Structure formats: C-alpha cells, structure tokens
Coordinates of C-alpha atoms and ligand atoms in Angstrom, one line a residue:
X153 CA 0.3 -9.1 24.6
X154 CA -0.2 -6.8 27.6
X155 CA -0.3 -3.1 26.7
X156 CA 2.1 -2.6 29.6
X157 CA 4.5 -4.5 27.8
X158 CA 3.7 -3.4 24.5
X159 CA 5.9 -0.9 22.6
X160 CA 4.0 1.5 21.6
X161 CA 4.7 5.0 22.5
X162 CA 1.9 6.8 22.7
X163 CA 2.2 10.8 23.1
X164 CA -0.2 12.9 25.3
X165 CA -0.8 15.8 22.3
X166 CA -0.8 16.0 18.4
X167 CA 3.0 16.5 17.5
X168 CA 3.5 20.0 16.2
X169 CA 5.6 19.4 13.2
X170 CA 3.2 16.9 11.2
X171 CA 0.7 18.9 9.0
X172 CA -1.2 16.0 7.6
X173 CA -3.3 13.5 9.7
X174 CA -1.6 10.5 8.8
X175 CA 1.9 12.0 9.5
X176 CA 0.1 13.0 13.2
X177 CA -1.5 9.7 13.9
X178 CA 1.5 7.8 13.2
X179 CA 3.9 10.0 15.2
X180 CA 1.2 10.4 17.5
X181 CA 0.6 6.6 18.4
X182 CA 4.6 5.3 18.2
X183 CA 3.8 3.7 14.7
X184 CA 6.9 5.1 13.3
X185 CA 9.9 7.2 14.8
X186 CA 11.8 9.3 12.7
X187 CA 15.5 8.8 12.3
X188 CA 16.7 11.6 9.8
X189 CA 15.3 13.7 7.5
X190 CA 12.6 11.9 5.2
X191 CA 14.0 8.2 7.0
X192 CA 12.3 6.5 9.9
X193 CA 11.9 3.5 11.8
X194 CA 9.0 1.8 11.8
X195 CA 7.9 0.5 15.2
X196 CA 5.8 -2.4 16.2
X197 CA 1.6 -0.8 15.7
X198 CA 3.4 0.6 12.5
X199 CA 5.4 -2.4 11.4
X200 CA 2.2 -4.6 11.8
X201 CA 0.1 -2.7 9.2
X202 CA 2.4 -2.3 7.1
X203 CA 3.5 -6.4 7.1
X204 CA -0.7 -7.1 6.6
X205 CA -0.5 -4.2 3.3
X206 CA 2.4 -6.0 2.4
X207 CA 0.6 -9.6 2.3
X208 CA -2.3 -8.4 0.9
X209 CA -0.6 -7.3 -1.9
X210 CA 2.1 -10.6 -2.4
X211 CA -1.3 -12.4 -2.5
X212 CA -2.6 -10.5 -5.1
X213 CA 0.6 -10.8 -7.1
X214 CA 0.2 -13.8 -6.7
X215 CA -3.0 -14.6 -7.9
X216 CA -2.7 -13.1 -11.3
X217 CA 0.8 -15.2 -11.8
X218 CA 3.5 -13.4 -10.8
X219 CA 6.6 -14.6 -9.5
X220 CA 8.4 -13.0 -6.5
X221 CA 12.2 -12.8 -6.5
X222 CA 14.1 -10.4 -4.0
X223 CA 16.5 -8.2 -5.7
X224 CA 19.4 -6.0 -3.7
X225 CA 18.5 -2.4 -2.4
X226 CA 22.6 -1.8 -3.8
X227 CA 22.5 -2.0 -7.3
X228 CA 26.3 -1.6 -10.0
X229 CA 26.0 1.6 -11.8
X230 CA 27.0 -0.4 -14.7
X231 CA 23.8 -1.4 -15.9
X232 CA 22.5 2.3 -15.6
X233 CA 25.2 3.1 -17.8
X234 CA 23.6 0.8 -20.3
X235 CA 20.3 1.8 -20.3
X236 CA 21.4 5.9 -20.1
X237 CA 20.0 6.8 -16.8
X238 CA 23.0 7.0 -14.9
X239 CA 23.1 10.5 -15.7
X240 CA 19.4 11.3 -16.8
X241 CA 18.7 10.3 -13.0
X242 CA 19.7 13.2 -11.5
X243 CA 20.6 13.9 -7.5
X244 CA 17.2 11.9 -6.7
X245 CA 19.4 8.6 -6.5
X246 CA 21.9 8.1 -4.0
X247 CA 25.2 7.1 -4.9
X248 CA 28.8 5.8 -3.6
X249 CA 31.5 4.3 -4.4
X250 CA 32.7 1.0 -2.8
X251 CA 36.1 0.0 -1.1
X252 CA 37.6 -0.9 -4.7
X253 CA 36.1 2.8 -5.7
X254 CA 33.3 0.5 -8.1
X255 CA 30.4 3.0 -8.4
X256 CA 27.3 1.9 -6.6
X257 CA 23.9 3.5 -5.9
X258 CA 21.2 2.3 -3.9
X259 CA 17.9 1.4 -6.4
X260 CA 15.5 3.6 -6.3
X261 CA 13.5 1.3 -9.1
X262 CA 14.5 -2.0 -10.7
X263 CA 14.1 -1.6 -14.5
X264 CA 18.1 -2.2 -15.2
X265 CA 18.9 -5.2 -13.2
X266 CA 15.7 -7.1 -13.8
X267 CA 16.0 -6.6 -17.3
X268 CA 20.1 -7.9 -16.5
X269 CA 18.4 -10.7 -14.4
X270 CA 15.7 -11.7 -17.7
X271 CA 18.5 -11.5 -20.4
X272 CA 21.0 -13.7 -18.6
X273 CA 18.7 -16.7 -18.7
X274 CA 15.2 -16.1 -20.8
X275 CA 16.6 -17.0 -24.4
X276 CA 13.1 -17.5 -26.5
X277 CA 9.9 -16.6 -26.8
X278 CA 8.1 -20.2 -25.4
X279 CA 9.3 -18.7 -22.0
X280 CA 7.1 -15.6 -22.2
X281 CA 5.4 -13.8 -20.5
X282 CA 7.3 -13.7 -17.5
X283 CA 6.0 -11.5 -14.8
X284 CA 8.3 -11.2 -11.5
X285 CA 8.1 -8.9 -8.4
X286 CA 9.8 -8.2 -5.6
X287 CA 9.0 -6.1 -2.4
X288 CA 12.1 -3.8 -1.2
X289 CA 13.2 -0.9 0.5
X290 CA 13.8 2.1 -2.4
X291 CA 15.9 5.1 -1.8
X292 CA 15.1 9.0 -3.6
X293 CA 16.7 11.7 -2.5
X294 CA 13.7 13.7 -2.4
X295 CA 14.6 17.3 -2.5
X296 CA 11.6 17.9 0.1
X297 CA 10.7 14.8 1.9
X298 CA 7.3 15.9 3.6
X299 CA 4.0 14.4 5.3
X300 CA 6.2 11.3 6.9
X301 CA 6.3 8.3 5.3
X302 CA 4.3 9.5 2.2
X303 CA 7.1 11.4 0.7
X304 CA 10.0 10.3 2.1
X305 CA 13.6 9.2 1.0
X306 CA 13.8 5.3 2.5
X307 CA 10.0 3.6 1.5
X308 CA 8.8 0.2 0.8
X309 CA 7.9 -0.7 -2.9
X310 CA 6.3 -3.8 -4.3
X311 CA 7.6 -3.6 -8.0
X312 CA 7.1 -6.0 -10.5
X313 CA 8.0 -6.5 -14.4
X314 CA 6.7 -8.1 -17.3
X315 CA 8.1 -9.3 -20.2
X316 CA 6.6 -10.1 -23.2
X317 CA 6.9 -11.2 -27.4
X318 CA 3.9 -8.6 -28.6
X319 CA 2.5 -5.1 -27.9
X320 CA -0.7 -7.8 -27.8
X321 CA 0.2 -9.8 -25.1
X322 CA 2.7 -7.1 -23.0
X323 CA -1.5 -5.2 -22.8
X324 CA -2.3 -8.4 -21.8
X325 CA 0.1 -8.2 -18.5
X326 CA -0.4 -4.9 -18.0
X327 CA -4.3 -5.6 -17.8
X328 CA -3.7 -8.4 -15.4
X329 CA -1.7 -5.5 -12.6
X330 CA -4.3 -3.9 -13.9
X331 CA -7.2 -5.7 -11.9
X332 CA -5.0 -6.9 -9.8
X333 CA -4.0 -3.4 -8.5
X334 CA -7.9 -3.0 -8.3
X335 CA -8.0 -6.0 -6.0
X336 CA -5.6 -5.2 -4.1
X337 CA -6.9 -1.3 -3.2
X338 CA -9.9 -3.2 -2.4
X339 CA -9.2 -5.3 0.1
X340 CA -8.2 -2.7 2.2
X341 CA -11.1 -0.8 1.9
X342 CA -9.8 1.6 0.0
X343 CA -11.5 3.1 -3.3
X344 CA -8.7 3.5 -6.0
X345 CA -9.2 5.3 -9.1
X346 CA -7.0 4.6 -12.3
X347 CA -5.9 8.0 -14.1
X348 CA -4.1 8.0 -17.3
X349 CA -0.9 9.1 -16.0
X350 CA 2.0 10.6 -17.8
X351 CA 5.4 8.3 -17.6
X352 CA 7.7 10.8 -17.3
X353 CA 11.4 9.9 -16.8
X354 CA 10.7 6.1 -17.0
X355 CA 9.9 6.6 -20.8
X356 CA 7.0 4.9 -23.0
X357 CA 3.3 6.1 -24.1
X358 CA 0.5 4.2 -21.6
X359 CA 0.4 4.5 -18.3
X360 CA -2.3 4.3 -15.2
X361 CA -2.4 6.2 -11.3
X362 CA -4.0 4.5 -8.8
X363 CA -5.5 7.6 -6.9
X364 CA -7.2 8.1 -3.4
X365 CA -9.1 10.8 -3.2
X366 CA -8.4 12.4 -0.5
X367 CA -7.7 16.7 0.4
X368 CA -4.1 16.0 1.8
X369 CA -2.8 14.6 -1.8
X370 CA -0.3 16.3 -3.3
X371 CA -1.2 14.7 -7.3
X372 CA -4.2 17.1 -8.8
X373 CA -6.6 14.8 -10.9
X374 CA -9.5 16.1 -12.9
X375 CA -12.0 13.1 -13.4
X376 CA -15.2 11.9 -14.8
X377 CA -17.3 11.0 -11.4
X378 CA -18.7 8.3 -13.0
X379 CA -15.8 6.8 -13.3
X380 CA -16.7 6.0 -9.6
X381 CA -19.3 3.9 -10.9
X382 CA -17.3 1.3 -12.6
X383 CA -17.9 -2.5 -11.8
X384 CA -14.9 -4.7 -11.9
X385 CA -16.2 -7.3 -9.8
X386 CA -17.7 -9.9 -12.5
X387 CA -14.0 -9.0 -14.0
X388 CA -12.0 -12.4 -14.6
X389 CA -8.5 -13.0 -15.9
X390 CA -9.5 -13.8 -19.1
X391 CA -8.0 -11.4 -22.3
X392 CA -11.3 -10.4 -23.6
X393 CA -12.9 -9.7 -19.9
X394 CA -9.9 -7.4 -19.3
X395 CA -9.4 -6.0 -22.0
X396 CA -13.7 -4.9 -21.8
X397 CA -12.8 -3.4 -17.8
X398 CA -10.0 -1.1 -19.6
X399 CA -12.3 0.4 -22.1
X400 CA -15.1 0.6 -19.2
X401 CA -12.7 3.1 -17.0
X402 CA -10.8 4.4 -20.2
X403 CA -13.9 5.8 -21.7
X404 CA -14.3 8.6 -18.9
X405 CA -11.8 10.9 -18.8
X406 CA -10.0 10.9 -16.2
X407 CA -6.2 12.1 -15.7
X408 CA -3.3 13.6 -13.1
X409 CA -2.6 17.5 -13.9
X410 CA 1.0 16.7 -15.9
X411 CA -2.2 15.1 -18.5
X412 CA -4.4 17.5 -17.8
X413 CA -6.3 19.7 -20.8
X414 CA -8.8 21.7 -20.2
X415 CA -10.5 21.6 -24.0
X416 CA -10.4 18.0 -23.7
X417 CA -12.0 18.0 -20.1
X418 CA -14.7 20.4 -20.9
X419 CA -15.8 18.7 -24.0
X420 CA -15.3 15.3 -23.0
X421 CA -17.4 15.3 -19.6
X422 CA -20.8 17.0 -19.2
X423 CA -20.3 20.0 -16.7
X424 CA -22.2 18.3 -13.4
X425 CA -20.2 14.9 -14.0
X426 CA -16.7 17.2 -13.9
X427 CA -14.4 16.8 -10.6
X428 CA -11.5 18.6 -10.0
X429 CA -10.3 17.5 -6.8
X430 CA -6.7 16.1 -5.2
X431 CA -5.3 12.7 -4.4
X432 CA -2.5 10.0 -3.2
X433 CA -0.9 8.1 -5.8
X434 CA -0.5 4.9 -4.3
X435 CA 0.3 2.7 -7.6
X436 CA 1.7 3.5 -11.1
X437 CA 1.7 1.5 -13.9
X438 CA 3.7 1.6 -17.3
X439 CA 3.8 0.0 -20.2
X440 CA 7.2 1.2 -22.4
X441 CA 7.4 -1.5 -25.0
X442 CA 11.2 -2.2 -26.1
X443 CA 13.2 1.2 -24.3
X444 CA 15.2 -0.9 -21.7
X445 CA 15.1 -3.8 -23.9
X446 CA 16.8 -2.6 -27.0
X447 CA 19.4 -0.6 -25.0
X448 CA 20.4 -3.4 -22.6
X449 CA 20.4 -6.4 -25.6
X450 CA 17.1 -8.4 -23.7
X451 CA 16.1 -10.0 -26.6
X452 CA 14.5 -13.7 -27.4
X453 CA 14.4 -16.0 -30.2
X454 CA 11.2 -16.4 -32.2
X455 CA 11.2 -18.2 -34.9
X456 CA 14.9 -18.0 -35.7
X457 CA 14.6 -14.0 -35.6
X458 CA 15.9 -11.9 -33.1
X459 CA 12.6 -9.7 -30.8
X460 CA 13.4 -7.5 -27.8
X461 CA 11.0 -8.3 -25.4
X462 CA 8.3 -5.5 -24.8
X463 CA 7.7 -4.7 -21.0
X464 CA 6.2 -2.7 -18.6
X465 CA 6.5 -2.1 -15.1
X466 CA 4.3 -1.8 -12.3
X467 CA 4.9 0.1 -8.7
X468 CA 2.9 0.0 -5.3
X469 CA 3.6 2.6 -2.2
X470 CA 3.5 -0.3 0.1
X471 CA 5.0 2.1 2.8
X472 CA 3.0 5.5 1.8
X473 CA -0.2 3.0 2.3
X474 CA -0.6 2.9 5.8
X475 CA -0.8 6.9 5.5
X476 CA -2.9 6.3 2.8
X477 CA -5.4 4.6 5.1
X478 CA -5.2 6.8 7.4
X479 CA -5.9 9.9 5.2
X480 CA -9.1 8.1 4.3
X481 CA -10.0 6.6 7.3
X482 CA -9.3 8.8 10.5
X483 CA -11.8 11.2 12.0
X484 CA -9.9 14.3 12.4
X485 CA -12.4 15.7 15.0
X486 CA -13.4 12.6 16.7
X487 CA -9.9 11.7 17.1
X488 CA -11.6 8.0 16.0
X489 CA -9.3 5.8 13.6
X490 CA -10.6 2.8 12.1
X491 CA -8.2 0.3 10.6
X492 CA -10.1 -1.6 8.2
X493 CA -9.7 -5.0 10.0
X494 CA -8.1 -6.3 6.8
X495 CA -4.7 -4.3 7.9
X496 CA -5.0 -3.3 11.2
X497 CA -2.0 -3.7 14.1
X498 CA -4.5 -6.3 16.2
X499 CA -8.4 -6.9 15.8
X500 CA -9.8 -6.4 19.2
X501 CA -8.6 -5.1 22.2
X502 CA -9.7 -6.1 25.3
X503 CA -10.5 -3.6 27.9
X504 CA -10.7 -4.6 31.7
X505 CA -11.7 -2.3 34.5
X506 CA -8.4 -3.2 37.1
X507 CA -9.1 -2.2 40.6
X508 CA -6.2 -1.5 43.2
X509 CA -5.2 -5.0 44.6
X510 CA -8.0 -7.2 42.8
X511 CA -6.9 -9.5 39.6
X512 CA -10.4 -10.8 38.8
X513 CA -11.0 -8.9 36.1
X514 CA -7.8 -9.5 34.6
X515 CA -8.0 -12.8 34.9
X516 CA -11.3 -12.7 33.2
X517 CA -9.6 -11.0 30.3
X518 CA -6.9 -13.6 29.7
X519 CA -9.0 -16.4 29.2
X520 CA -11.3 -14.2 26.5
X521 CA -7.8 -13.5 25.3
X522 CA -6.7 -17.2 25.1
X523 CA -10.0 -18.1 23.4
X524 CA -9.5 -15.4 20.9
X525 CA -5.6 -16.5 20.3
X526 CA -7.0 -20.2 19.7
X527 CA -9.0 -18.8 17.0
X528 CA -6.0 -16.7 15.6
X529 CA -7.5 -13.5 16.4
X530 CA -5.2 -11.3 17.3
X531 CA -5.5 -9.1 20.8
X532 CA -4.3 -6.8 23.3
X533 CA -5.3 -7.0 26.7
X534 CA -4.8 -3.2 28.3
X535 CA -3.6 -4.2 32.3
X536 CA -2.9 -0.5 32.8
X537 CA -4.9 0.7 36.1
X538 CA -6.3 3.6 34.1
X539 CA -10.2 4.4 34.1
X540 CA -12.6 2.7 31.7
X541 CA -13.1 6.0 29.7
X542 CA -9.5 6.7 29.0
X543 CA -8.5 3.4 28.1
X544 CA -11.4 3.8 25.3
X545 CA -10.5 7.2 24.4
X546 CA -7.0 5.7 23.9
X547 CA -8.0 2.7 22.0
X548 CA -10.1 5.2 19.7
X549 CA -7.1 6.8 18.8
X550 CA -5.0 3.7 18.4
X551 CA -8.1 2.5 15.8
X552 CA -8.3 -1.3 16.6
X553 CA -11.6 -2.2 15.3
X554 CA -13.4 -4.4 18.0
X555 CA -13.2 -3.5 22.1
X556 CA -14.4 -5.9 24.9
X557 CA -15.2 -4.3 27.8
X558 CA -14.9 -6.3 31.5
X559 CA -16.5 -4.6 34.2
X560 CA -17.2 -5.4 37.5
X561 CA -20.7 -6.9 36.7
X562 CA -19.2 -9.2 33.5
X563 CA -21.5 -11.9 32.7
X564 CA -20.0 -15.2 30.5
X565 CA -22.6 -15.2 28.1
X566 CA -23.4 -11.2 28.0
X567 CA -20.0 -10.1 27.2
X568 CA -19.3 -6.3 26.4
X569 CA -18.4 -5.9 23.2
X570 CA -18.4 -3.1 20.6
X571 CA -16.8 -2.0 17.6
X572 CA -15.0 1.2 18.1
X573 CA -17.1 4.2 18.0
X574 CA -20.3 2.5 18.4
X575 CA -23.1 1.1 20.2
X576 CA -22.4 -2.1 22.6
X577 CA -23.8 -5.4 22.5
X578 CA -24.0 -8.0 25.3
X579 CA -23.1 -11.5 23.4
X580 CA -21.2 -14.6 24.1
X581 CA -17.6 -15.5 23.6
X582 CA -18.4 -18.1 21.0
X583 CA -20.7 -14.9 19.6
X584 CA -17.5 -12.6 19.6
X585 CA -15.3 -15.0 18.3
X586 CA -17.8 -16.0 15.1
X587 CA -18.2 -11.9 14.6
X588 CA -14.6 -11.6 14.2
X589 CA -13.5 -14.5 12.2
X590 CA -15.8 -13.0 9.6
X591 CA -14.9 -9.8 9.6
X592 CA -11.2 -11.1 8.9
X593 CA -12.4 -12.7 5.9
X594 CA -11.8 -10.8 2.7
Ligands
LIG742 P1 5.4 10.5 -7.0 O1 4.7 11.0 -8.2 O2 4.5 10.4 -5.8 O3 6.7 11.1 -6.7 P2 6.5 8.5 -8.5 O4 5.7 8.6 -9.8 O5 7.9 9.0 -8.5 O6 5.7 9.0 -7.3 P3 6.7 5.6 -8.9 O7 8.1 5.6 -9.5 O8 5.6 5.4 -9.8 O9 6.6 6.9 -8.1 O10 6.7 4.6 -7.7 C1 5.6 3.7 -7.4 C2 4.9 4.1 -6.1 O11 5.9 4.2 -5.0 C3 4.2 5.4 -6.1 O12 2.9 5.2 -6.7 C4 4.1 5.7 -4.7 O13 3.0 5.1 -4.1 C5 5.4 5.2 -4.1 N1 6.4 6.2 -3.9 C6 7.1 6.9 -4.8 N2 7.9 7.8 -4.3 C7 7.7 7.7 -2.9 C8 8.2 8.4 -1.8 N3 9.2 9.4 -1.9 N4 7.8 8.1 -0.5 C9 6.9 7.1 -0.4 N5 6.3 6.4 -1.4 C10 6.7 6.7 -2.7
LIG743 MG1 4.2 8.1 -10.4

C-alpha cells in the first residue's frame, strides 16, 4: 500500500475536544471518525488494530475450548421479560418497537438469549460444560459517553458463557477465562491485573476486573503491589493448576472502589506494599450460579432429577482496547506511539527519500516491499515527496514499530533500518525480514 493512497487522515494538530491521549491519537491519526455522540466509525489504521485485538482474543477463546457462535445485535424483549431486566435495565438499553409494534432492543449483553439458545437444545448433564462466545457490536445508552471509544454507546464485545452441573466445575470455567483473559492481556503487551470486582446489576457473589493501570482510568483500584509479582506462566489448564493461580492473586488484596474498605485494606497489606492508584477495565468476569437459569427454566437432567445449570459470564472491551494500548503505550511528550507489533495497523514502514523527477528510490522501496509481502509482513511504502525528517516524525506519531529508510546512498546489503524511536542499523533484507518474522511471533 502507498501512503498516497492510503486512507488515513492524518490532522496537522492535537484535536481540541479529546482530553485523553488515546481519544487524541486516534482522532489525530484518522483511526476512527466520529459519527454521533458516543458512536463512531472506525477507519482503516483503526479497523486494523482492532481486527488483530480481535484475533488475538478468538485465539485465546479458543484455546481454552470455547465455542464461537454469532448472536444478533437486535434481541426480543421477551426474554428480558423472563429473566426481570426488562425493567431493572433502565434507559442504558436502547429500545423500539418493530413494524408489527413487537418490542425490540438492541443487546447491550447476551445473558437472556444465550441462556434461550442453551435451553432449547442442551437437555442433560453429559453435555456440560458448554462454554460459547461470540464477538458483537453492544449498544448502552451511556448517559455521558466520554474519552472516544472507551466509553461510548456503539462498542465491540467478545462475550462468552458457561454452563455448568456444579458450583465445582462452573469455578472450573470461570478459572479457564480466567488464565485465558491473562493470556490474552498478554499478548498484547499489556499488564492486566485481576481485582475482585463487585457484579452489580448482572447479579451473583464472585467476580474479577481485568485492570490497566494507567492515570486516564476512570475505575479507582486499591491493590496489593505484589500482586504485580504473580507468575502465571508455568499455569496449565489443568483444575488443580488453576485453581493454585486463583489463590496465588486472591491472596493480595486487591479490589475496584465499589469493593473497596479501608479497615480491610489497611490490615490486610503492610503500608509500603499499599497502592491506590486508577485504571481501565478492559475484562469482567462473573460467576452467578443459577439467577438466569432458574428464572428462564435452563435446566438439565442428571440422574433423572431436574438441575439448573450454574453459569457465569465473561466480557472483553475488544473496542475500548485499542485505547487501552494507547493509554499505556504512547509517549505524550515525544509524540512517539509504539504499537506492540502483536496489534499494530502494519509492521514496518518503508521510508524513501523521493527526489523531484527521479523514481529510483521508489523503485528500490517496492522490491524491499515485495520481499517483505512474500514473507507476509505487512508494509507501507510512504511515496509522498515530503523530507526524510517529516516522514519520520509522521511515522512516529502513526506508531508502526519498524522503519526502513532509502536514501540516496542505499546499499543492498547495508539496509537502513530502525525500530521507531531508536538507533539505526545497516543490515540485509534477508536480516530485516528474519528480525521481523520474529518479532510477529507471540
Ligand atoms: P464499565 O464499568 O466500564 O461501565 P461494565 O462493567 O458496564 O463497564 P461489562 O458489562 O463488564 O462492563 O462489559 C465488559 C467489558 O466491555 C468491560 O470490561 C469494558 O472493557 C467494555 N465496555 C463496557 N462498557 C463500555 C463502553 N460504554 N464503551 C466501551 N467499552 C465498554
Ligand atoms: Mg464491569
């Protein structure tokens, strides 16, 4: 792709009206384009990190065996009927009537019409757990949407459900979103904490945050630092291996302020271990036992007895985690992003000087780019005719991890190429392209 044909907008100054980074960045470099209050558009450098978050999580999803389905964004008020939260709801959902004046709303969670999807085939127990999640738009009327796509009315959710016989194994589950949540974080470079959480409208007694720390947060956490500490890496799937990485984090205490007491704080963690600090909540997870269950009939056979299943439920911001990134990853004064390369738009840029009626050097830089293409790597060759210094002042900004630079003195097997921010080195294409196959790997 040539920048020149590329759509991304890129303004000359910081946009006025954003008062966090992220929200600044992403207006600032075209990622997103806002269409009405708390709903935007998401535009190509936008869409691609999100579609990379997006992977990253189905893949983990996947690995600890759950099943994706897609359910509708429009959902029958029926159901909520059922479980009582038509009403409890309140003006945060959205809702209309249809052209035969049905009652519809559009979801903003999934709790009543997968439990309607789970009841209407799953008959007994031998067919537990079942775990199932889908990635789809969500829609809460927040009464402030603020920060851009952090808190906004129209976001992306990966939600997923389990369903299980026992409060035993429904733990079980929950564990497995449980490291698989810490996976996840992970891979995109980003340091997640779990904070017992209350559960608030969505009912039942355990419950987990994933928080970034980060000044811009709007959740206040009070926290154990070493909680920081915790391994999870020698962590496998196995009950008793889980159920040891639960007590290792749930042993500091560590909670959001609707949790938060201060006698419990002060005598549970020594005074120089104590943080009180703010953070983005980019996953919750619940565990609610038989609440949707028992009101909407989801019950299995066992035994010739009739259970209601025991689940829990289990949310990612896939949307709010491109800001999230940003919030932890951009250099306010340096004007420097760095997309961890895991999720970012492309993974090199390259960066050719173009003089006035000479296509050498752009030349050069499509067959590096082919090379790079071969080898799945994906690029963007700036043909603007703007000076060497802008063009990497504007690639700082737009974060893209690795530049190669073509000058008029390019040598084949002494190739320009840095990571963003940082010293050059002089290395071969077959050099470059080994450095950034691995760097995708994670
Ligand atoms: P919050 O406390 O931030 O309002 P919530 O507790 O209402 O979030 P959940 O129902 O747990 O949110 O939703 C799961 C995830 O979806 C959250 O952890 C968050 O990352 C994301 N999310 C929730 N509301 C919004 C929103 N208005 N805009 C963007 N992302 C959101
Ligand atoms: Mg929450």
């Amino acid at each position: 792709m040539y920048f020149s044909k590329s759509f991304i907008p890129i303004l000359k100054n910081n946009p006025t009206e954003a008062k966090i980074k992220s929200h600044k960045l992403m207006l600032r470099t075209g990622m997103i384009k806002q269409s009405s209050a708390g709903i935007y558009s998401w535009l190509p450098l936008g869409f691609k990190v999100m579609k990379k978050i997006e992977n990253i999580v189905r893949e983990e999803q996947n690995r600890v065996g759950v099943q994706e389905i897609l359910m509708p964004t429009i959902q029958s008020s029926e159901i909520w009927k059922e479980s009582g939260r038509y009403e409890d709801y309140g003006e945060e959902m959205l809702r209309f009537k249809d052209r035969q004046n049905r009652e519809m709303l559009y979801g903003p969670t999934n709790e009543e019409l997968v439990t309607e999807i789970f009841r209407s085939s799953i008959k007994s127990y031998k067919s537990l757990p079942q775990l199932l999640y889908h990635i789809q738009w969500k829609f809460r009327d927040e009464l402030r949407p603020r920060f851009g796509i952090m808190r906004c009315r129209e976001f992306y959710m990966k939600d997923a459900y389990s369903f299980d016989i026992s409060d035993e194994e429904a733990n079980y589950s929950y564990n497995k979103f449980f490291i698989s949540y810490l996976n996840t974080f992970k891979r995109m470079e980003l340091s997640a904490i779990p904070m017992a959480a209350d559960t608030g409208p969505i009912g039942g007694n355990l419950s987990h945050e994933f928080i970034i720390l980060a000044d811009t947060g709007e959740s206040k956490i009070f926290t154990d630092k070493r909680i920081f500490e915790v391994d999870s890496t020698k962590t496998t799937i196995d009950k008793n291996s889980l159920i040891k990485l639960r007590n290792d984090y749930d042993k500091f205490y560590s909670v959001t302020d609707e949790k938060f007491n201060k006698v419990k704080f002060e005598t549970n963690v020594p005074e120089n271990f104590r943080l009180q600090t703010k953070g983005i909540e980019v996953g919750h997870i619940f565990y609610f036992g038989d609440k949707y269950s028992k009101s909407m009939n989801a019950s299995v056979d066992f035994n010739g007895k009739k259970e209601f299943v025991k689940m829990g439920s289990y949310g990612i911001g896939v949307s709010r985690l491109v800001g999230a990134i940003i919030e932890a990853k951009y250099d306010d004064t340096k004007e420097i992003m760095k997309w961890p390369m895991t999720v970012s738009p492309y993974d090199c840029c390259i960066l050719p000087i173009i003089n006035k009626n000479d296509n050498l050097n752009l030349e050069k830089a499509n067959n590096i780019y082919n090379a790079l293409i071969e080898n799945k790597i994906d690029v963007l060759i700036d043909d603007t005719e703007e000076n060497l210094s802008s063009k990497i002042k504007k690639f700082n900004l737009l974060g893209i991890p690795f530049q190669i630079i073509i000058g008029n003195n390019f040598n084949q097997q002494k190739i320009e190429f840095k990571e963003i921010n940082e010293e050059p080195k002089y290395i071969s294409l077959e050099n470059i392209i080994k450095i950034l196959k691995s760097k995708k790997i994670n």
